[in-house]
PDB file of N, CA and C in Angstrom:
ATOM      1  N   MET A   1     106.658  96.326  82.447  1.00 57.00           N
ATOM      2  CA  MET A   1     106.273  97.121  83.720  1.00 57.00           C
ATOM      3  C   MET A   1     106.449  97.874  83.227  1.00 57.00           C
ATOM      4  N   SER A   2     105.725  98.954  83.369  1.00 71.00           N
ATOM      5  CA  SER A   2     106.063 100.543  83.011  1.00 71.00           C
ATOM      6  C   SER A   2     107.114 101.590  83.838  1.00 71.00           C
ATOM      7  N   VAL A   3     106.787 101.917  82.985  1.00 63.00           N
ATOM      8  CA  VAL A   3     108.007 103.061  83.909  1.00 63.00           C
ATOM      9  C   VAL A   3     107.595 103.503  85.488  1.00 63.00           C
ATOM     10  N   LEU A   4     106.023 103.449  84.982  1.00 68.00           N
ATOM     11  CA  LEU A   4     105.269 104.954  85.864  1.00 68.00           C
ATOM     12  C   LEU A   4     104.767 103.987  86.605  1.00 68.00           C
ATOM     13  N   ASP A   5     104.759 102.430  86.665  1.00 72.00           N
ATOM     14  CA  ASP A   5     104.523 101.417  87.823  1.00 72.00           C
ATOM     15  C   ASP A   5     104.952 101.624  89.078  1.00 72.00           C
ATOM     16  N   ASN A   6     106.327 102.155  89.494  1.00 75.00           N
ATOM     17  CA  ASN A   6     107.139 102.272  90.368  1.00 75.00           C
ATOM     18  C   ASN A   6     107.544 103.464  90.281  1.00 75.00           C
ATOM     19  N   TRP A   7     107.354 104.014  91.851  1.00 78.00           N
ATOM     20  CA  TRP A   7     108.251 105.663  92.284  1.00 78.00           C
ATOM     21  C   TRP A   7     109.595 105.459  91.624  1.00 78.00           C
ATOM     22  N   ASP A   8     110.475 104.956  92.534  1.00 81.00           N
ATOM     23  CA  ASP A   8     111.745 104.969  92.483  1.00 81.00           C
ATOM     24  C   ASP A   8     111.715 104.583  90.435  1.00 81.00           C
ATOM     25  N   GLN A   9     111.322 103.738  89.823  1.00 81.00           N
ATOM     26  CA  GLN A   9     111.909 104.094  88.691  1.00 81.00           C
ATOM     27  C   GLN A   9     111.500 104.960  88.328  1.00 81.00           C
ATOM     28  N   TRP A  10     110.077 105.678  88.080  1.00 78.00           N
ATOM     29  CA  TRP A  10     109.884 107.388  87.589  1.00 78.00           C
ATOM     30  C   TRP A  10     110.937 107.851  88.235  1.00 78.00           C
ATOM     31  N   LYS A  11     110.705 108.499  88.484  1.00 81.00           N
ATOM     32  CA  LYS A  11     112.265 109.537  89.821  1.00 81.00           C
ATOM     33  C   LYS A  11     113.533 109.253  88.719  1.00 81.00           C
ATOM     34  N   GLY A  12     113.930 107.756  88.583  1.00 83.00           N
ATOM     35  CA  GLY A  12     115.185 107.891  87.189  1.00 83.00           C
ATOM     36  C   GLY A  12     114.810 107.879  86.151  1.00 83.00           C
ATOM     37  N   PHE A  13     113.393 107.710  85.637  1.00 82.00           N
ATOM     38  CA  PHE A  13     113.159 108.081  84.316  1.00 82.00           C
ATOM     39  C   PHE A  13     113.427 109.568  84.254  1.00 82.00           C
ATOM     40  N   LEU A  14     113.073 110.470  85.314  1.00 82.00           N
ATOM     41  CA  LEU A  14     112.701 111.778  85.249  1.00 82.00           C
ATOM     42  C   LEU A  14     114.410 112.285  84.890  1.00 82.00           C
ATOM     43  N   GLY A  15     114.794 111.811  85.953  1.00 84.00           N
ATOM     44  CA  GLY A  15     115.998 112.281  86.308  1.00 84.00           C
ATOM     45  C   GLY A  15     117.443 111.554  84.731  1.00 84.00           C
ATOM     46  N   ASP A  16     116.773 110.887  84.247  1.00 84.00           N
ATOM     47  CA  ASP A  16     118.025 110.618  83.156  1.00 84.00           C
ATOM     48  C   ASP A  16     118.029 111.114  82.402  1.00 84.00           C
ATOM     49  N   ARG A  17     116.153 111.302  82.025  1.00 84.00           N
ATOM     50  CA  ARG A  17     115.443 112.739  80.921  1.00 84.00           C
ATOM     51  C   ARG A  17     116.214 113.771  81.297  1.00 84.00           C
ATOM     52  N   LEU A  18     116.525 114.553  82.409  1.00 84.00           N
ATOM     53  CA  LEU A  18     117.051 115.835  83.142  1.00 84.00           C
ATOM     54  C   LEU A  18     118.084 115.575  82.419  1.00 84.00           C
ATOM     55  N   ASN A  19     119.026 114.994  82.964  1.00 85.00           N
ATOM     56  CA  ASN A  19     120.734 114.895  82.504  1.00 85.00           C
ATOM     57  C   ASN A  19     120.754 114.690  81.487  1.00 85.00           C
ATOM     58  N   HIS A  20     119.964 114.255  80.270  1.00 86.00           N
ATOM     59  CA  HIS A  20     119.798 114.171  78.842  1.00 86.00           C
ATOM     60  C   HIS A  20     119.524 116.013  78.258  1.00 86.00           C
ATOM     61  N   ALA A  21     118.609 116.709  78.906  1.00 86.00           N
ATOM     62  CA  ALA A  21     118.692 117.716  78.566  1.00 86.00           C
ATOM     63  C   ALA A  21     119.585 118.896  78.815  1.00 86.00           C
ATOM     64  N   GLU A  22     119.855 118.222  79.998  1.00 85.00           N
ATOM     65  CA  GLU A  22     120.988 119.106  80.438  1.00 85.00           C
ATOM     66  C   GLU A  22     122.291 119.438  79.403  1.00 85.00           C
ATOM     67  N   HIS A  23     122.412 118.288  79.216  1.00 87.00           N
ATOM     68  CA  HIS A  23     124.136 118.120  78.308  1.00 87.00           C
ATOM     69  C   HIS A  23     123.850 118.407  77.157  1.00 87.00           C
ATOM     70  N   GLU A  24     122.478 118.509  76.563  1.00 90.00           N
ATOM     71  CA  GLU A  24     121.748 119.115  75.048  1.00 90.00           C
ATOM     72  C   GLU A  24     122.101 120.069  75.332  1.00 90.00           C
ATOM     73  N   GLY A  25     122.184 121.527  76.404  1.00 91.00           N
ATOM     74  CA  GLY A  25     122.042 122.121  76.283  1.00 91.00           C
ATOM     75  C   GLY A  25     120.917 123.270  76.543  1.00 91.00           C
ATOM     76  N   MET A  26     119.788 122.624  77.051  1.00 89.00           N
ATOM     77  CA  MET A  26     118.134 122.934  77.408  1.00 89.00           C
ATOM     78  C   MET A  26     118.930 123.872  78.524  1.00 89.00           C
ATOM     79  N   ASP A  27     118.676 125.317  78.956  1.00 89.00           N
ATOM     80  CA  ASP A  27     118.272 125.682  80.641  1.00 89.00           C
ATOM     81  C   ASP A  27     117.435 125.611  80.917  1.00 89.00           C
ATOM     82  N   GLN A  28     116.995 126.587  82.475  1.00 87.00           N
ATOM     83  CA  GLN A  28     117.108 125.573  83.133  1.00 87.00           C
ATOM     84  C   GLN A  28     115.023 126.338  83.163  1.00 87.00           C
ATOM     85  N   SER A  29     115.039 127.254  82.370  1.00 89.00           N
ATOM     86  CA  SER A  29     113.654 128.071  82.284  1.00 89.00           C
ATOM     87  C   SER A  29     113.175 127.039  80.892  1.00 89.00           C
ATOM     88  N   ALA A  30     113.636 126.214  79.852  1.00 89.00           N
ATOM     89  CA  ALA A  30     112.950 125.108  79.057  1.00 89.00           C
ATOM     90  C   ALA A  30     112.848 124.106  79.860  1.00 89.00           C
ATOM     91  N   ILE A  31     113.651 123.548  80.753  1.00 89.00           N
ATOM     92  CA  ILE A  31     113.174 122.534  81.161  1.00 89.00           C
ATOM     93  C   ILE A  31     112.360 122.544  82.154  1.00 89.00           C
ATOM     94  N   SER A  32     111.591 123.369  83.222  1.00 88.00           N
ATOM     95  CA  SER A  32     111.192 124.005  83.707  1.00 88.00           C
ATOM     96  C   SER A  32     109.172 123.993  83.290  1.00 88.00           C
ATOM     97  N   GLN A  33     109.485 124.513  81.748  1.00 89.00           N
ATOM     98  CA  GLN A  33     108.932 124.630  81.144  1.00 89.00           C
ATOM     99  C   GLN A  33     108.198 122.968  80.424  1.00 89.00           C
ATOM    100  N   LEU A  34     109.310 122.636  80.463  1.00 86.00           N
ATOM    101  CA  LEU A  34     108.722 121.350  79.743  1.00 86.00           C
ATOM    102  C   LEU A  34     108.763 119.981  80.768  1.00 86.00           C
ATOM    103  N   ALA A  35     108.673 120.598  82.048  1.00 87.00           N
ATOM    104  CA  ALA A  35     107.931 119.668  83.667  1.00 87.00           C
ATOM    105  C   ALA A  35     107.107 119.661  83.524  1.00 87.00           C
ATOM    106  N   TYR A  36     106.969 121.139  83.269  1.00 89.00           N
ATOM    107  CA  TYR A  36     105.523 121.290  83.123  1.00 89.00           C
ATOM    108  C   TYR A  36     104.046 121.322  82.715  1.00 89.00           C
ATOM    109  N   GLU A  37     104.555 121.081  81.117  1.00 88.00           N
ATOM    110  CA  GLU A  37     103.500 120.605  80.523  1.00 88.00           C
ATOM    111  C   GLU A  37     103.704 118.745  80.160  1.00 88.00           C
ATOM    112  N   ILE A  38     105.009 117.976  80.238  1.00 86.00           N
ATOM    113  CA  ILE A  38     104.853 116.770  80.891  1.00 86.00           C
ATOM    114  C   ILE A  38     103.636 116.364  82.204  1.00 86.00           C
ATOM    115  N   GLY A  39     103.947 117.320  83.639  1.00 85.00           N
ATOM    116  CA  GLY A  39     102.735 117.002  84.410  1.00 85.00           C
ATOM    117  C   GLY A  39     101.574 117.305  83.827  1.00 85.00           C
ATOM    118  N   ASP A  40     101.359 118.092  83.148  1.00 88.00           N
ATOM    119  CA  ASP A  40      99.743 118.801  83.082  1.00 88.00           C
ATOM    120  C   ASP A  40      98.833 117.254  81.787  1.00 88.00           C
ATOM    121  N   TYR A  41     100.390 116.791  80.891  1.00 85.00           N
ATOM    122  CA  TYR A  41      99.757 115.374  80.504  1.00 85.00           C
ATOM    123  C   TYR A  41      99.282 114.075  81.288  1.00 85.00           C
ATOM    124  N   LEU A  42     100.233 114.187  81.892  1.00 83.00           N
ATOM    125  CA  LEU A  42     100.235 113.113  82.938  1.00 83.00           C
ATOM    126  C   LEU A  42      98.771 113.076  83.956  1.00 83.00           C
ATOM    127  N   ALA A  43      98.829 114.433  84.293  1.00 85.00           N
ATOM    128  CA  ALA A  43      97.184 114.520  85.337  1.00 85.00           C
ATOM    129  C   ALA A  43      96.340 114.242  84.198  1.00 85.00           C
ATOM    130  N   GLN A  44      96.348 114.797  83.200  1.00 85.00           N
ATOM    131  CA  GLN A  44      95.076 114.632  82.905  1.00 85.00           C
ATOM    132  C   GLN A  44      95.131 113.141  81.899  1.00 85.00           C
ATOM    133  N   GLU A  45      95.343 112.759  81.224  1.00 85.00           N
ATOM    134  CA  GLU A  45      95.693 111.861  79.949  1.00 85.00           C
ATOM    135  C   GLU A  45      96.186 110.038  81.035  1.00 85.00           C
ATOM    136  N   VAL A  46      97.044 109.951  82.150  1.00 83.00           N
ATOM    137  CA  VAL A  46      97.625 108.982  82.317  1.00 83.00           C
ATOM    138  C   VAL A  46      96.974 108.879  83.342  1.00 83.00           C
ATOM    139  N   GLU A  47      96.655 107.274  84.095  1.00 87.00           N
ATOM    140  CA  GLU A  47      96.535 106.686  84.997  1.00 87.00           C
ATOM    141  C   GLU A  47      97.379 106.784  86.339  1.00 87.00           C
ATOM    142  N   ALA A  48      96.880 106.991  87.709  1.00 85.00           N
ATOM    143  CA  ALA A  48      98.605 106.945  88.547  1.00 85.00           C
ATOM    144  C   ALA A  48      98.642 105.580  88.859  1.00 85.00           C
ATOM    145  N   LYS A  49      99.537 105.215  88.993  1.00 84.00           N
ATOM    146  CA  LYS A  49     100.231 103.458  88.724  1.00 84.00           C
ATOM    147  C   LYS A  49     100.452 103.304  90.276  1.00 84.00           C
ATOM    148  N   ASN A  50     101.133 104.274  91.284  1.00 85.00           N
ATOM    149  CA  ASN A  50     100.999 104.328  92.869  1.00 85.00           C
ATOM    150  C   ASN A  50     100.518 105.456  93.228  1.00 85.00           C
ATOM    151  N   PRO A  51     101.164 105.130  94.965  1.00 90.00           N
ATOM    152  CA  PRO A  51     100.298 105.903  95.220  1.00 90.00           C
ATOM    153  C   PRO A  51     101.191 107.425  95.226  1.00 90.00           C
ATOM    154  N   GLN A  52     101.812 107.190  94.791  1.00 88.00           N
ATOM    155  CA  GLN A  52     102.892 108.950  94.608  1.00 88.00           C
ATOM    156  C   GLN A  52     102.440 109.858  93.925  1.00 88.00           C
ATOM    157  N   GLU A  53     101.889 109.402  92.560  1.00 86.00           N
ATOM    158  CA  GLU A  53     102.067 109.551  91.273  1.00 86.00           C
ATOM    159  C   GLU A  53      99.884 110.169  91.493  1.00 86.00           C
ATOM    160  N   ARG A  54      99.574 108.958  92.335  1.00 90.00           N
ATOM    161  CA  ARG A  54      97.929 109.845  92.114  1.00 90.00           C
ATOM    162  C   ARG A  54      97.626 110.899  93.548  1.00 90.00           C
ATOM    163  N   VAL A  55      98.837 111.135  94.890  1.00 92.00           N
ATOM    164  CA  VAL A  55      98.877 111.994  95.275  1.00 92.00           C
ATOM    165  C   VAL A  55      99.548 113.349  94.063  1.00 92.00           C
ATOM    166  N   LEU A  56     100.233 113.373  93.423  1.00 90.00           N
ATOM    167  CA  LEU A  56     100.615 114.856  92.495  1.00 90.00           C
ATOM    168  C   LEU A  56      99.402 115.089  91.364  1.00 90.00           C
ATOM    169  N   ALA A  57      98.944 113.844  90.499  1.00 90.00           N
ATOM    170  CA  ALA A  57      97.509 113.915  90.065  1.00 90.00           C
ATOM    171  C   ALA A  57      96.402 114.512  90.883  1.00 90.00           C
ATOM    172  N   ASP A  58      96.350 114.315  91.622  1.00 93.00           N
ATOM    173  CA  ASP A  58      95.376 114.824  92.298  1.00 93.00           C
ATOM    174  C   ASP A  58      95.572 116.301  93.358  1.00 93.00           C
ATOM    175  N   LEU A  59      97.037 116.638  93.759  1.00 94.00           N
ATOM    176  CA  LEU A  59      97.273 118.200  93.785  1.00 94.00           C
ATOM    177  C   LEU A  59      97.177 119.175  92.386  1.00 94.00           C
ATOM    178  N   TRP A  60      97.884 118.368  91.329  1.00 93.00           N
ATOM    179  CA  TRP A  60      97.789 118.916  89.662  1.00 93.00           C
ATOM    180  C   TRP A  60      96.682 119.978  89.696  1.00 93.00           C
ATOM    181  N   LYS A  61      95.527 118.685  89.996  1.00 94.00           N
ATOM    182  CA  LYS A  61      94.168 118.670  89.272  1.00 94.00           C
ATOM    183  C   LYS A  61      93.309 120.288  90.539  1.00 94.00           C
ATOM    184  N   VAL A  62      94.251 120.460  91.401  1.00 96.00           N
ATOM    185  CA  VAL A  62      93.502 121.163  92.455  1.00 96.00           C
ATOM    186  C   VAL A  62      94.507 122.776  92.195  1.00 96.00           C
ATOM    187  N   ALA A  63      95.360 122.450  91.672  1.00 96.00           N
ATOM    188  CA  ALA A  63      96.441 123.672  91.505  1.00 96.00           C
ATOM    189  C   ALA A  63      95.611 124.676  90.400  1.00 96.00           C
ATOM    190  N   SER A  64      96.861 125.963  91.310  1.00 97.00           N
ATOM    191  CA  SER A  64      96.613 127.083  89.825  1.00 97.00           C
ATOM    192  C   SER A  64      97.116 126.905  88.697  1.00 97.00           C
ATOM    193  N   PRO A  65      98.072 126.886  88.105  1.00 95.00           N
ATOM    194  CA  PRO A  65      98.598 127.351  86.793  1.00 95.00           C
ATOM    195  C   PRO A  65     100.375 127.778  87.630  1.00 95.00           C
ATOM    196  N   GLU A  66     100.152 128.939  88.770  1.00 96.00           N
ATOM    197  CA  GLU A  66     101.654 129.247  89.102  1.00 96.00           C
ATOM    198  C   GLU A  66     101.737 127.413  90.500  1.00 96.00           C
ATOM    199  N   GLU A  67     100.894 127.308  90.698  1.00 96.00           N
ATOM    200  CA  GLU A  67     101.283 126.047  91.353  1.00 96.00           C
ATOM    201  C   GLU A  67     101.648 125.407  91.118  1.00 96.00           C
ATOM    202  N   GLN A  68     100.671 124.297  89.771  1.00 95.00           N
ATOM    203  CA  GLN A  68     101.509 123.789  89.396  1.00 95.00           C
ATOM    204  C   GLN A  68     102.917 123.583  88.355  1.00 95.00           C
ATOM    205  N   HIS A  69     103.527 125.258  88.093  1.00 94.00           N
ATOM    206  CA  HIS A  69     104.672 124.867  87.968  1.00 94.00           C
ATOM    207  C   HIS A  69     104.950 125.362  89.059  1.00 94.00           C
ATOM    208  N   ALA A  70     105.422 124.906  90.269  1.00 95.00           N
ATOM    209  CA  ALA A  70     105.822 125.020  91.494  1.00 95.00           C
ATOM    210  C   ALA A  70     105.813 123.441  91.371  1.00 95.00           C
ATOM    211  N   ILE A  71     104.983 122.936  91.598  1.00 93.00           N
ATOM    212  CA  ILE A  71     104.928 121.398  91.518  1.00 93.00           C
ATOM    213  C   ILE A  71     106.473 120.392  90.261  1.00 93.00           C
ATOM    214  N   ALA A  72     105.731 121.231  89.627  1.00 91.00           N
ATOM    215  CA  ALA A  72     106.691 120.494  88.491  1.00 91.00           C
ATOM    216  C   ALA A  72     108.356 120.964  88.348  1.00 91.00           C
ATOM    217  N   ASN A  73     108.198 122.452  89.290  1.00 92.00           N
ATOM    218  CA  ASN A  73     109.968 122.504  89.727  1.00 92.00           C
ATOM    219  C   ASN A  73     110.194 121.949  90.311  1.00 92.00           C
ATOM    220  N   MET A  74     109.773 121.166  91.614  1.00 92.00           N
ATOM    221  CA  MET A  74     110.102 120.808  92.795  1.00 92.00           C
ATOM    222  C   MET A  74     109.978 119.207  92.533  1.00 92.00           C
ATOM    223  N   MET A  75     109.422 118.645  90.888  1.00 89.00           N
ATOM    224  CA  MET A  75     109.694 117.530  90.537  1.00 89.00           C
ATOM    225  C   MET A  75     110.870 117.402  90.150  1.00 89.00           C
ATOM    226  N   VAL A  76     111.535 118.362  89.779  1.00 90.00           N
ATOM    227  CA  VAL A  76     112.802 118.322  88.782  1.00 90.00           C
ATOM    228  C   VAL A  76     114.178 118.466  90.012  1.00 90.00           C
ATOM    229  N   LYS A  77     113.980 119.263  91.146  1.00 90.00           N
ATOM    230  CA  LYS A  77     114.633 119.089  92.168  1.00 90.00           C
ATOM    231  C   LYS A  77     114.760 117.761  92.613  1.00 90.00           C
ATOM    232  N   LEU A  78     113.821 117.605  92.582  1.00 88.00           N
ATOM    233  CA  LEU A  78     113.506 116.037  93.803  1.00 88.00           C
ATOM    234  C   LEU A  78     114.440 115.180  93.076  1.00 88.00           C
ATOM    235  N   VAL A  79     114.040 115.065  91.254  1.00 87.00           N
ATOM    236  CA  VAL A  79     115.031 114.506  90.429  1.00 87.00           C
ATOM    237  C   VAL A  79     116.231 114.461  90.523  1.00 87.00           C
ATOM    238  N   GLN A  80     116.429 115.652  90.461  1.00 83.00           N
ATOM    239  CA  GLN A  80     118.206 116.283  90.320  1.00 83.00           C
ATOM    240  C   GLN A  80     119.116 115.826  92.048  1.00 83.00           C
ATOM    241  N   ASN A  81     118.196 115.918  92.932  1.00 77.00           N
ATOM    242  CA  ASN A  81     118.690 115.857  94.147  1.00 77.00           C
ATOM    243  C   ASN A  81     119.208 114.253  94.255  1.00 77.00           C
ATOM    244  N   ASP A  82     117.967 113.532  94.020  1.00 74.00           N
ATOM    245  CA  ASP A  82     118.109 112.226  93.893  1.00 74.00           C
ATOM    246  C   ASP A  82     119.842 112.000  92.890  1.00 74.00           C
ATOM    247  N   GLY A  83     120.261 112.521  91.317  1.00 57.00           N
ATOM    248  CA  GLY A  83     121.086 112.378  91.264  1.00 57.00           C
ATOM    249  C   GLY A  83     122.305 112.700  91.694  1.00 57.00           C
ATOM    250  N   SER A  84     122.460 113.560  92.565  1.00 52.00           N
ATOM    251  CA  SER A  84     123.355 113.824  93.531  1.00 52.00           C
ATOM    252  C   SER A  84     123.914 113.161  93.946  1.00 52.00           C
ATOM    253  N   HIS A  85     123.187 112.187  94.912  1.00 46.00           N
ATOM    254  CA  HIS A  85     123.476 111.695  96.002  1.00 46.00           C
ATOM    255  C   HIS A  85     124.823 110.611  95.751  1.00 46.00           C
TER     256      HIS A  85
END
């Protein structure tokens, strides 16, 4: 089963990677840029595996670059907030 098949697993995977990046000293700007690059890759190259990913992919495709950065930043906040509960 792919990490992309389940929304909660996907968020957990992103959260783990985010924690690792922060522990390695990556600053928020670099994390934001990396999240943007991952979002762009996923939207262009990877088939959505669940309804949440489909919504994100659809929004990404119609968003301006500034809006795409906002989406990426919101995903970072989402997984940061999930990790703090």
